[in-house]
PDB file of C-alpha atoms in Angstrom:
ATOM      1  CA  MET B 167      89.527  -1.002 -89.426  1.00 84.00           C
ATOM      2  CA  ASN B 168      92.833  -2.756 -90.037  1.00 92.00           C
ATOM      3  CA  TRP B 169      96.450  -1.653 -89.927  1.00 96.00           C
ATOM      4  CA  ARG B 170      98.167  -1.249 -93.299  1.00 96.00           C
ATOM      5  CA  TYR B 171     101.910  -1.794 -93.747  1.00 97.00           C
ATOM      6  CA  LEU B 172     103.459   1.181 -95.564  1.00 97.00           C
ATOM      7  CA  GLY B 173     107.016  -0.172 -95.750  1.00 97.00           C
ATOM      8  CA  SER B 174     110.192   1.609 -94.727  1.00 97.00           C
ATOM      9  CA  ILE B 175     109.983   5.156 -93.502  1.00 97.00           C
ATOM     10  CA  ALA B 176     111.356   6.266 -96.876  1.00 96.00           C
ATOM     11  CA  ASP B 177     108.691   4.311 -98.808  1.00 97.00           C
ATOM     12  CA  ALA B 178     105.875   5.430 -96.464  1.00 97.00           C
ATOM     13  CA  ARG B 179     106.311   9.004 -97.721  1.00 96.00           C
ATOM     14  CA  ASN B 180     104.298   8.004-100.791  1.00 94.00           C
ATOM     15  CA  SER B 181     101.186   7.087 -98.813  1.00 92.00           C
ATOM     16  CA  GLY B 182      98.142   9.330 -99.072  1.00 88.00           C
ATOM     17  CA  CYS B 183      95.868   7.776 -96.440  1.00 93.00           C
ATOM     18  CA  SER B 184      94.391   9.561 -93.418  1.00 95.00           C
ATOM     19  CA  GLY B 185      94.358   8.186 -89.885  1.00 96.00           C
ATOM     20  CA  VAL B 186      96.640   6.979 -87.118  1.00 97.00           C
ATOM     21  CA  TYR B 187     100.202   5.850 -87.857  1.00 97.00           C
ATOM     22  CA  ILE B 188     102.998   4.230 -85.873  1.00 98.00           C
ATOM     23  CA  ILE B 189     106.737   4.232 -86.526  1.00 98.00           C
ATOM     24  CA  VAL B 190     108.218   0.854 -85.604  1.00 98.00           C
ATOM     25  CA  HIS B 191     111.871  -0.058 -85.025  1.00 98.00           C
ATOM     26  CA  GLN B 192     112.617  -3.508 -86.452  1.00 97.00           C
ATOM     27  CA  GLY B 193     115.407  -4.710 -84.216  1.00 95.00           C
ATOM     28  CA  LEU B 194     115.574  -7.634 -81.828  1.00 96.00           C
ATOM     29  CA  PHE B 195     111.866  -6.896 -81.289  1.00 96.00           C
ATOM     30  CA  GLU B 196     109.523  -4.783 -83.398  1.00 97.00           C
ATOM     31  CA  ARG B 197     108.982  -1.835 -81.056  1.00 98.00           C
ATOM     32  CA  VAL B 198     106.746   1.206 -81.437  1.00 98.00           C
ATOM     33  CA  VAL B 199     108.874   4.360 -81.165  1.00 97.00           C
ATOM     34  CA  TYR B 200     106.300   6.958 -82.217  1.00 96.00           C
ATOM     35  CA  VAL B 201     102.518   7.274 -82.544  1.00 97.00           C
ATOM     36  CA  GLY B 202     100.891  10.039 -84.563  1.00 96.00           C
ATOM     37  CA  VAL B 203      97.839  11.125 -86.570  1.00 96.00           C
ATOM     38  CA  SER B 204      97.430  12.992 -89.836  1.00 96.00           C
ATOM     39  CA  ASN B 205      94.944  13.649 -92.613  1.00 95.00           C
ATOM     40  CA  ASN B 206      97.839  12.828 -94.963  1.00 96.00           C
ATOM     41  CA  VAL B 207     100.143  10.217 -93.452  1.00 96.00           C
ATOM     42  CA  GLY B 208     102.628  10.368 -96.342  1.00 96.00           C
ATOM     43  CA  ARG B 209     103.152  14.102 -95.865  1.00 96.00           C
ATOM     44  CA  ARG B 210     103.564  13.690 -92.103  1.00 96.00           C
ATOM     45  CA  VAL B 211     106.026  10.808 -92.499  1.00 97.00           C
ATOM     46  CA  THR B 212     108.008  12.962 -94.923  1.00 97.00           C
ATOM     47  CA  GLU B 213     108.319  15.550 -92.141  1.00 95.00           C
ATOM     48  CA  HIS B 214     109.584  12.813 -89.809  1.00 95.00           C
ATOM     49  CA  TYR B 215     112.047  11.546 -92.413  1.00 96.00           C
ATOM     50  CA  GLU B 216     113.469  14.984 -93.164  1.00 94.00           C
ATOM     51  CA  GLY B 217     113.527  15.751 -89.436  1.00 93.00           C
ATOM     52  CA  TYR B 218     115.658  12.669 -88.800  1.00 94.00           C
ATOM     53  CA  LEU B 219     118.121  13.733 -91.499  1.00 93.00           C
ATOM     54  CA  ARG B 220     118.412  17.203 -89.888  1.00 91.00           C
ATOM     55  CA  GLY B 221     118.706  15.887 -86.349  1.00 91.00           C
ATOM     56  CA  ASN B 222     115.304  17.313 -85.331  1.00 90.00           C
ATOM     57  CA  ARG B 223     113.997  13.964 -84.106  1.00 92.00           C
ATOM     58  CA  THR B 224     115.002  11.574 -81.350  1.00 93.00           C
ATOM     59  CA  ILE B 225     117.487   8.914 -82.484  1.00 96.00           C
ATOM     60  CA  TYR B 226     118.677   5.779 -80.686  1.00 97.00           C
ATOM     61  CA  ASN B 227     121.929   3.927 -81.274  1.00 97.00           C
ATOM     62  CA  ALA B 228     120.003   0.737 -82.071  1.00 97.00           C
ATOM     63  CA  GLY B 229     120.544  -1.460 -85.112  1.00 95.00           C
ATOM     64  CA  SER B 230     118.999  -4.670 -86.408  1.00 94.00           C
ATOM     65  CA  ASN B 231     120.204  -6.791 -83.478  1.00 95.00           C
ATOM     66  CA  ASP B 232     119.266  -4.329 -80.722  1.00 96.00           C
ATOM     67  CA  ASP B 233     116.130  -3.799 -78.649  1.00 97.00           C
ATOM     68  CA  VAL B 234     115.457  -0.064 -78.780  1.00 97.00           C
ATOM     69  CA  TYR B 235     113.349  -0.337 -75.587  1.00 96.00           C
ATOM     70  CA  ARG B 236     116.583  -1.118 -73.742  1.00 95.00           C
ATOM     71  CA  PHE B 237     117.215   2.614 -74.126  1.00 95.00           C
ATOM     72  CA  MET B 238     113.630   3.882 -74.064  1.00 95.00           C
ATOM     73  CA  SER B 239     112.303   1.945 -71.065  1.00 95.00           C
ATOM     74  CA  SER B 240     113.209   3.253 -67.611  1.00 91.00           C
ATOM     75  CA  TYR B 241     111.907   0.152 -65.795  1.00 93.00           C
ATOM     76  CA  LYS B 242     113.808  -0.371 -62.508  1.00 90.00           C
ATOM     77  CA  ILE B 243     115.376   3.109 -62.904  1.00 90.00           C
ATOM     78  CA  HIS B 244     114.940   5.572 -60.015  1.00 86.00           C
ATOM     79  CA  ASN B 245     115.974   8.814 -61.766  1.00 87.00           C
ATOM     80  CA  HIS B 246     115.010   8.423 -65.419  1.00 87.00           C
ATOM     81  CA  THR B 247     116.334  11.845 -66.484  1.00 86.00           C
ATOM     82  CA  LYS B 248     119.788  11.043 -65.108  1.00 89.00           C
ATOM     83  CA  TYR B 249     119.582   7.626 -66.751  1.00 90.00           C
ATOM     84  CA  TYR B 250     118.808   9.176 -70.150  1.00 91.00           C
ATOM     85  CA  GLN B 251     121.592  11.750 -69.667  1.00 91.00           C
ATOM     86  CA  ASN B 252     124.104   8.956 -69.083  1.00 92.00           C
ATOM     87  CA  LEU B 253     122.877   7.173 -72.210  1.00 93.00           C
ATOM     88  CA  ALA B 254     123.358  10.380 -74.189  1.00 92.00           C
ATOM     89  CA  LYS B 255     126.936  10.812 -72.953  1.00 93.00           C
ATOM     90  CA  GLU B 256     127.644   7.282 -74.205  1.00 94.00           C
ATOM     91  CA  TYR B 257     126.135   8.146 -77.624  1.00 94.00           C
ATOM     92  CA  ASN B 258     123.094   5.920 -77.198  1.00 95.00           C
ATOM     93  CA  VAL B 259     120.391   8.631 -77.302  1.00 94.00           C
ATOM     94  CA  TRP B 260     120.131  11.778 -79.392  1.00 93.00           C
ATOM     95  CA  ALA B 261     117.226  13.660 -77.799  1.00 89.00           C
ATOM     96  CA  SER B 262     115.549  16.247 -79.992  1.00 86.00           C
ATOM     97  CA  THR B 263     112.048  17.589 -80.614  1.00 76.00           C
ATOM     98  CA  THR B 264     110.261  18.675 -83.775  1.00 69.00           C
ATOM     99  CA  VAL B 265     111.360  22.290 -83.240  1.00 69.00           C
ATOM    100  CA  TYR B 266     113.374  23.328 -86.305  1.00 67.00           C
ATOM    101  CA  LEU B 267     116.942  24.339 -85.487  1.00 67.00           C
ATOM    102  CA  ASP B 268     119.696  25.417 -87.881  1.00 73.00           C
ATOM    103  CA  CYS B 269     122.195  23.519 -85.755  1.00 78.00           C
ATOM    104  CA  PRO B 270     120.353  20.858 -83.697  1.00 84.00           C
ATOM    105  CA  LYS B 271     121.852  19.800 -80.380  1.00 84.00           C
ATOM    106  CA  ASN B 272     121.238  16.887 -78.075  1.00 89.00           C
ATOM    107  CA  LEU B 273     118.868  18.083 -75.323  1.00 86.00           C
ATOM    108  CA  LEU B 274     120.540  15.639 -72.934  1.00 87.00           C
ATOM    109  CA  SER B 275     124.113  16.473 -73.905  1.00 88.00           C
ATOM    110  CA  GLU B 276     124.284  19.909 -75.483  1.00 84.00           C
ATOM    111  CA  GLU B 277     127.989  19.747 -76.311  1.00 87.00           C
ATOM    112  CA  GLN B 278     127.186  17.084 -78.923  1.00 89.00           C
ATOM    113  CA  TYR B 279     126.580  18.133 -82.518  1.00 87.00           C
ATOM    114  CA  PHE B 280     124.517  16.117 -84.955  1.00 89.00           C
ATOM    115  CA  CYS B 281     127.030  16.072 -87.793  1.00 84.00           C
ATOM    116  CA  HIS B 282     129.708  14.696 -85.503  1.00 78.00           C
ATOM    117  CA  HIS B 283     129.172  10.952 -85.083  1.00 89.00           C
ATOM    118  CA  TRP B 284     125.363  11.016 -84.776  1.00 93.00           C
ATOM    119  CA  LYS B 285     124.648  11.334 -88.493  1.00 92.00           C
ATOM    120  CA  ASP B 286     126.538   8.090 -89.097  1.00 94.00           C
ATOM    121  CA  ILE B 287     124.562   6.338 -86.351  1.00 96.00           C
ATOM    122  CA  LEU B 288     121.318   7.517 -87.941  1.00 96.00           C
ATOM    123  CA  LEU B 289     122.148   6.463 -91.510  1.00 96.00           C
ATOM    124  CA  ASP B 290     123.980   3.222 -90.730  1.00 96.00           C
ATOM    125  CA  ARG B 291     122.007   1.851 -87.783  1.00 96.00           C
ATOM    126  CA  TYR B 292     118.738   3.519 -86.772  1.00 97.00           C
ATOM    127  CA  LEU B 293     116.977   4.820 -89.892  1.00 97.00           C
ATOM    128  CA  PRO B 294     117.259   1.558 -91.920  1.00 97.00           C
ATOM    129  CA  GLN B 295     115.267  -0.241 -89.181  1.00 98.00           C
ATOM    130  CA  LEU B 296     112.281   2.129 -89.184  1.00 98.00           C
ATOM    131  CA  VAL B 297     109.027   1.067 -90.834  1.00 98.00           C
ATOM    132  CA  VAL B 298     105.547   2.592 -90.766  1.00 98.00           C
ATOM    133  CA  TRP B 299     102.099   1.139 -90.170  1.00 98.00           C
ATOM    134  CA  ALA B 300      98.914   3.143 -90.712  1.00 97.00           C
ATOM    135  CA  LEU B 301      95.344   2.722 -89.510  1.00 96.00           C
ATOM    136  CA  PRO B 302      93.307   4.403 -92.287  1.00 95.00           C
ATOM    137  CA  LEU B 303      90.082   6.072 -91.143  1.00 93.00           C
ATOM    138  CA  ALA B 304      87.430   6.343 -93.865  1.00 88.00           C
ATOM    139  CA  ASN B 305      85.707   9.282 -92.187  1.00 89.00           C
ATOM    140  CA  TYR B 306      88.807  10.914 -90.742  1.00 93.00           C
ATOM    141  CA  SER B 307      88.383  13.335 -87.879  1.00 93.00           C
ATOM    142  CA  TYR B 308      91.155  14.690 -85.703  1.00 95.00           C
ATOM    143  CA  GLU B 309      89.128  13.991 -82.550  1.00 95.00           C
ATOM    144  CA  LYS B 310      88.571  10.318 -83.372  1.00 94.00           C
ATOM    145  CA  ALA B 311      92.170   9.772 -84.512  1.00 95.00           C
ATOM    146  CA  THR B 312      93.735  11.400 -81.455  1.00 95.00           C
ATOM    147  CA  LYS B 313      91.600   9.279 -79.128  1.00 96.00           C
ATOM    148  CA  ILE B 314      92.985   6.105 -80.683  1.00 96.00           C
ATOM    149  CA  GLU B 315      96.485   7.610 -80.667  1.00 96.00           C
ATOM    150  CA  SER B 316      96.245   8.603 -76.982  1.00 95.00           C
ATOM    151  CA  VAL B 317      95.063   5.179 -75.789  1.00 96.00           C
ATOM    152  CA  ILE B 318      97.915   3.473 -77.663  1.00 97.00           C
ATOM    153  CA  GLN B 319     100.472   5.887 -76.214  1.00 96.00           C
ATOM    154  CA  THR B 320      99.137   5.652 -72.661  1.00 95.00           C
ATOM    155  CA  LYS B 321      99.040   1.854 -72.599  1.00 96.00           C
ATOM    156  CA  LEU B 322     102.518   1.458 -74.112  1.00 96.00           C
ATOM    157  CA  ILE B 323     103.938   3.995 -71.644  1.00 94.00           C
ATOM    158  CA  ARG B 324     102.355   2.242 -68.653  1.00 94.00           C
ATOM    159  CA  THR B 325     103.429  -1.224 -69.792  1.00 95.00           C
ATOM    160  CA  PHE B 326     107.025  -0.517 -70.740  1.00 95.00           C
ATOM    161  CA  ASP B 327     107.652   2.345 -68.287  1.00 94.00           C
ATOM    162  CA  LEU B 328     108.364   4.887 -71.029  1.00 92.00           C
ATOM    163  CA  ARG B 329     108.499   8.019 -68.888  1.00 84.00           C
ATOM    164  CA  GLY B 330     108.537  11.716 -69.789  1.00 75.00           C
ATOM    165  CA  PHE B 331     110.398  12.971 -72.846  1.00 68.00           C
ATOM    166  CA  PHE B 332     113.773  13.068 -71.145  1.00 65.00           C
ATOM    167  CA  ASN B 333     113.944  16.508 -69.452  1.00 58.00           C
ATOM    168  CA  LEU B 334     110.718  17.825 -71.057  1.00 66.00           C
ATOM    169  CA  LYS B 335     107.998  16.484 -68.757  1.00 64.00           C
ATOM    170  CA  GLN B 336     105.087  17.892 -70.773  1.00 64.00           C
ATOM    171  CA  LEU B 337     105.905  15.608 -73.715  1.00 79.00           C
ATOM    172  CA  SER B 338     105.555  11.844 -74.021  1.00 86.00           C
ATOM    173  CA  ILE B 339     108.472   9.852 -75.382  1.00 89.00           C
ATOM    174  CA  LEU B 340     106.004   8.515 -78.006  1.00 92.00           C
ATOM    175  CA  GLY B 341     104.678  11.943 -78.992  1.00 89.00           C
ATOM    176  CA  LYS B 342     102.183  14.431 -77.590  1.00 89.00           C
ATOM    177  CA  ILE B 343      99.198  12.820 -75.818  1.00 91.00           C
ATOM    178  CA  GLU B 344      96.029  14.754 -76.636  1.00 92.00           C
ATOM    179  CA  HIS B 345      93.712  12.796 -74.291  1.00 93.00           C
ATOM    180  CA  PRO B 346      95.852  11.676 -71.303  1.00 90.00           C
ATOM    181  CA  SER B 347      92.833  10.634 -69.201  1.00 92.00           C
ATOM    182  CA  LEU B 348      91.391   8.319 -71.865  1.00 93.00           C
ATOM    183  CA  SER B 349      91.973   4.626 -71.076  1.00 92.00           C
ATOM    184  CA  LYS B 350      90.110   2.766 -73.841  1.00 94.00           C
ATOM    185  CA  ILE B 351      88.450   3.081 -77.224  1.00 92.00           C
ATOM    186  CA  TRP B 352      85.046   1.663 -78.092  1.00 89.00           C
ATOM    187  CA  TYR B 353      85.916  -0.754 -80.901  1.00 85.00           C
ATOM    188  CA  ASP B 354      88.225  -3.685 -81.487  1.00 90.00           C
ATOM    189  CA  ILE B 355      91.225  -3.138 -83.787  1.00 91.00           C
ATOM    190  CA  PRO B 356      93.495  -6.111 -84.693  1.00 93.00           C
ATOM    191  CA  ALA B 357      97.181  -5.487 -83.945  1.00 96.00           C
ATOM    192  CA  PRO B 358      99.772  -4.909 -86.687  1.00 96.00           C
ATOM    193  CA  LYS B 359     103.028  -6.879 -86.812  1.00 96.00           C
ATOM    194  CA  ILE B 360     104.823  -5.703 -83.667  1.00 97.00           C
ATOM    195  CA  ASP B 361     106.428  -7.401 -80.658  1.00 97.00           C
ATOM    196  CA  SER B 362     104.289  -9.928 -78.756  1.00 97.00           C
ATOM    197  CA  ALA B 363     103.736  -7.768 -75.656  1.00 97.00           C
ATOM    198  CA  SER B 364     102.648  -4.778 -77.744  1.00 97.00           C
ATOM    199  CA  GLN B 365     100.387  -7.013 -79.830  1.00 97.00           C
ATOM    200  CA  VAL B 366      98.413  -7.966 -76.713  1.00 97.00           C
ATOM    201  CA  ILE B 367      98.073  -4.265 -75.865  1.00 97.00           C
ATOM    202  CA  PHE B 368      96.852  -3.350 -79.369  1.00 96.00           C
ATOM    203  CA  ASN B 369      94.380  -6.252 -79.368  1.00 96.00           C
ATOM    204  CA  ASN B 370      92.871  -4.990 -76.109  1.00 95.00           C
ATOM    205  CA  LEU B 371      92.572  -1.253 -76.701  1.00 94.00           C
ATOM    206  CA  HIS B 372      88.822  -1.553 -76.142  1.00 94.00           C
ATOM    207  CA  TYR B 373      89.419  -2.658 -72.523  1.00 94.00           C
ATOM    208  CA  ARG B 374      90.320  -0.252 -69.728  1.00 93.00           C
ATOM    209  CA  ASP B 375      92.860  -2.530 -68.036  1.00 94.00           C
ATOM    210  CA  ILE B 376      96.055  -3.977 -69.478  1.00 94.00           C
ATOM    211  CA  PRO B 377      96.067  -7.821 -69.445  1.00 94.00           C
ATOM    212  CA  GLU B 378      98.385  -9.319 -66.799  1.00 92.00           C
ATOM    213  CA  GLU B 379     100.163 -11.471 -69.391  1.00 95.00           C
ATOM    214  CA  VAL B 380     101.633  -8.338 -70.998  1.00 95.00           C
ATOM    215  CA  HIS B 381     103.863  -7.641 -67.995  1.00 94.00           C
ATOM    216  CA  LEU B 382     105.116 -11.230 -67.952  1.00 95.00           C
ATOM    217  CA  ILE B 383     106.021 -11.072 -71.647  1.00 96.00           C
ATOM    218  CA  PHE B 384     107.745  -7.723 -71.117  1.00 95.00           C
ATOM    219  CA  LEU B 385     109.820  -9.087 -68.212  1.00 94.00           C
ATOM    220  CA  GLU B 386     110.925 -11.996 -70.376  1.00 95.00           C
ATOM    221  CA  GLN B 387     111.809  -9.729 -73.307  1.00 95.00           C
ATOM    222  CA  LEU B 388     113.962  -7.412 -71.169  1.00 93.00           C
ATOM    223  CA  SER B 389     115.188 -10.054 -68.699  1.00 93.00           C
ATOM    224  CA  GLU B 390     118.917  -9.511 -69.364  1.00 92.00           C
ATOM    225  CA  GLU B 391     118.674  -5.728 -69.189  1.00 92.00           C
ATOM    226  CA  ILE B 392     116.532  -5.861 -66.041  1.00 91.00           C
ATOM    227  CA  SER B 393     119.021  -8.227 -64.386  1.00 92.00           C
ATOM    228  CA  LEU B 394     121.865  -5.833 -65.231  1.00 91.00           C
ATOM    229  CA  ARG B 395     119.928  -2.862 -63.814  1.00 89.00           C
ATOM    230  CA  GLU B 396     119.204  -4.725 -60.590  1.00 91.00           C
ATOM    231  CA  LYS B 397     122.897  -5.587 -60.188  1.00 91.00           C
ATOM    232  CA  ASN B 398     123.877  -1.952 -60.763  1.00 86.00           C
ATOM    233  CA  LYS B 399     121.240  -0.872 -58.255  1.00 85.00           C
ATOM    234  CA  GLN B 400     122.630  -3.280 -55.654  1.00 89.00           C
ATOM    235  CA  LYS B 401     126.161  -2.036 -56.344  1.00 88.00           C
ATOM    236  CA  ILE B 402     125.095   1.598 -55.816  1.00 85.00           C
ATOM    237  CA  HIS B 403     123.190   0.631 -52.666  1.00 86.00           C
ATOM    238  CA  SER B 404     126.231  -1.202 -51.272  1.00 88.00           C
ATOM    239  CA  ALA B 405     128.515   1.749 -52.042  1.00 85.00           C
ATOM    240  CA  ARG B 406     126.093   4.112 -50.307  1.00 86.00           C
ATOM    241  CA  ASN B 407     125.900   1.895 -47.211  1.00 87.00           C
ATOM    242  CA  SER B 408     129.684   1.745 -47.130  1.00 87.00           C
ATOM    243  CA  LYS B 409     129.927   5.541 -47.127  1.00 87.00           C
ATOM    244  CA  ILE B 410     127.217   5.872 -44.495  1.00 87.00           C
ATOM    245  CA  SER B 411     129.212   3.541 -42.241  1.00 88.00           C
ATOM    246  CA  ARG B 412     132.369   5.646 -42.785  1.00 90.00           C
ATOM    247  CA  TYR B 413     130.823   9.144 -42.689  1.00 92.00           C
ATOM    248  CA  GLU B 414     128.067   9.695 -40.129  1.00 91.00           C
ATOM    249  CA  ASN B 415     126.639  12.738 -41.957  1.00 92.00           C
ATOM    250  CA  TYR B 416     126.788  11.256 -45.464  1.00 91.00           C
ATOM    251  CA  GLY B 417     123.773  12.354 -47.508  1.00 88.00           C
ATOM    252  CA  LYS B 418     122.359  14.602 -44.758  1.00 91.00           C
ATOM    253  CA  PRO B 419     121.563  18.307 -45.402  1.00 94.00           C
ATOM    254  CA  TRP B 420     124.260  20.808 -44.408  1.00 94.00           C
ATOM    255  CA  THR B 421     123.462  22.829 -41.273  1.00 94.00           C
ATOM    256  CA  GLN B 422     124.457  26.440 -40.592  1.00 94.00           C
ATOM    257  CA  ALA B 423     126.789  25.235 -37.827  1.00 94.00           C
ATOM    258  CA  GLU B 424     128.554  22.848 -40.218  1.00 95.00           C
ATOM    259  CA  LEU B 425     128.975  25.545 -42.842  1.00 95.00           C
ATOM    260  CA  GLU B 426     130.532  27.880 -40.295  1.00 94.00           C
ATOM    261  CA  LYS B 427     132.890  25.123 -39.098  1.00 94.00           C
ATOM    262  CA  LEU B 428     133.827  24.447 -42.730  1.00 95.00           C
ATOM    263  CA  ARG B 429     134.509  28.142 -43.345  1.00 94.00           C
ATOM    264  CA  VAL B 430     136.686  28.530 -40.240  1.00 94.00           C
ATOM    265  CA  MET B 431     138.713  25.366 -40.903  1.00 95.00           C
ATOM    266  CA  LEU B 432     139.225  26.325 -44.551  1.00 94.00           C
ATOM    267  CA  VAL B 433     139.957  30.055 -44.155  1.00 94.00           C
ATOM    268  CA  ASP B 434     141.472  30.449 -40.691  1.00 93.00           C
ATOM    269  CA  PHE B 435     143.303  27.121 -40.392  1.00 93.00           C
ATOM    270  CA  LYS B 436     143.748  26.268 -44.096  1.00 93.00           C
ATOM    271  CA  ILE B 437     142.782  22.631 -43.497  1.00 94.00           C
ATOM    272  CA  LYS B 438     142.330  20.382 -46.546  1.00 94.00           C
ATOM    273  CA  PRO B 439     139.011  18.620 -47.295  1.00 94.00           C
ATOM    274  CA  SER B 440     140.564  15.236 -46.460  1.00 93.00           C
ATOM    275  CA  GLU B 441     141.335  16.497 -42.930  1.00 93.00           C
ATOM    276  CA  ILE B 442     138.047  18.413 -42.557  1.00 95.00           C
ATOM    277  CA  SER B 443     136.278  15.132 -43.268  1.00 94.00           C
ATOM    278  CA  VAL B 444     137.245  13.782 -39.844  1.00 92.00           C
ATOM    279  CA  TYR B 445     135.600  16.710 -38.033  1.00 93.00           C
ATOM    280  CA  LEU B 446     132.447  16.979 -40.136  1.00 94.00           C
ATOM    281  CA  GLY B 447     131.804  13.277 -40.773  1.00 94.00           C
ATOM    282  CA  ARG B 448     131.498  13.833 -44.522  1.00 94.00           C
ATOM    283  CA  ASP B 449     133.124  12.466 -47.664  1.00 93.00           C
ATOM    284  CA  PRO B 450     136.148  14.649 -48.685  1.00 94.00           C
ATOM    285  CA  ARG B 451     134.731  14.868 -52.228  1.00 94.00           C
ATOM    286  CA  ALA B 452     131.411  16.146 -50.891  1.00 94.00           C
ATOM    287  CA  ILE B 453     133.305  18.770 -48.870  1.00 95.00           C
ATOM    288  CA  ALA B 454     135.365  19.865 -51.889  1.00 95.00           C
ATOM    289  CA  LYS B 455     132.194  20.128 -53.973  1.00 95.00           C
ATOM    290  CA  ARG B 456     130.478  22.186 -51.255  1.00 95.00           C
ATOM    291  CA  ILE B 457     133.433  24.606 -51.190  1.00 95.00           C
ATOM    292  CA  ILE B 458     133.292  25.048 -54.977  1.00 95.00           C
ATOM    293  CA  ASN B 459     129.520  25.576 -54.928  1.00 95.00           C
ATOM    294  CA  ASN B 460     129.740  28.075 -52.068  1.00 95.00           C
ATOM    295  CA  ASP B 461     132.424  30.041 -53.949  1.00 94.00           C
ATOM    296  CA  LYS B 462     130.258  30.188 -57.081  1.00 94.00           C
ATOM    297  CA  LEU B 463     127.096  31.071 -55.182  1.00 93.00           C
ATOM    298  CA  SER B 464     128.606  33.908 -53.155  1.00 94.00           C
ATOM    299  CA  ASN B 465     131.434  34.983 -55.456  1.00 95.00           C
ATOM    300  CA  ASN B 466     133.849  33.878 -52.693  1.00 94.00           C
ATOM    301  CA  LYS B 467     132.225  36.184 -50.104  1.00 95.00           C
ATOM    302  CA  TRP B 468     131.080  33.245 -47.930  1.00 95.00           C
ATOM    303  CA  ARG B 469     134.725  32.940 -46.888  1.00 95.00           C
ATOM    304  CA  GLU B 470     134.183  36.197 -44.965  1.00 94.00           C
ATOM    305  CA  SER B 471     130.794  35.174 -43.552  1.00 94.00           C
ATOM    306  CA  ILE B 472     128.217  32.485 -44.357  1.00 93.00           C
ATOM    307  CA  LYS B 473     125.509  35.183 -44.415  1.00 92.00           C
ATOM    308  CA  TRP B 474     126.336  35.489 -48.137  1.00 92.00           C
ATOM    309  CA  LEU B 475     125.071  31.951 -48.811  1.00 90.00           C
TER     310      LEU B 475
END
């Protein structure tokens, strides 16, 4: 078995082979962005292609000089869902599934509409970089194909820290994994033309463990992005320590006694959050947010008694 290059995603629609296929983004590195199986790869790729044009597929704001894994990988990220949400707000990720929608929306930023801005990103930057490779299987069976597919997905996810599909935990960012517990296949398959770290993974699908060299290559490939994430992490950590030193209760759960004190100072004495901060040892913004949340939760009745919370 050998991988066959099918060309651009538009050209790959003409293929009639059966087997496993991968969609690769040809940017700074040639990265796998989707893994699938089909008894007619051309027909399945056509569904992908038309889905992209409708906005029913995930799109990244990555062109020929970009590494799409800078957006996909959540390495050194604590809260990956929040990270992806921030990327979406900056128009770097359009998160969508294969579910057909008349008016697709970004699952991470629902106020965004596909025809506004995102269609241009797709046509000018992302779609032109997508190519397809297929692994034809002479005696195609869904079971055999999905086993190969699952091992590829699992190893890529583990290596590059490609976590859950944004806010849909049951889906992989590379597609649905049919055999999540499978860690190897029983035959050697030469890698297609992809980035060097992924090539090592593909060349070792018949081994349970991922070679140590893969992680070293990955760290080198994403060195600038990783350095930036570590700096941001240190900045957040420093800001948090600064607030902890200023507000003794910063980050701690609210107690019933504190909520009652807040209610009395706000309602009976009409004290502002900036002044309440001194008594409660909390950030004025955290106090203002708590007041807003309490009002919403109790329809303002907590101002009479905290029993409504």
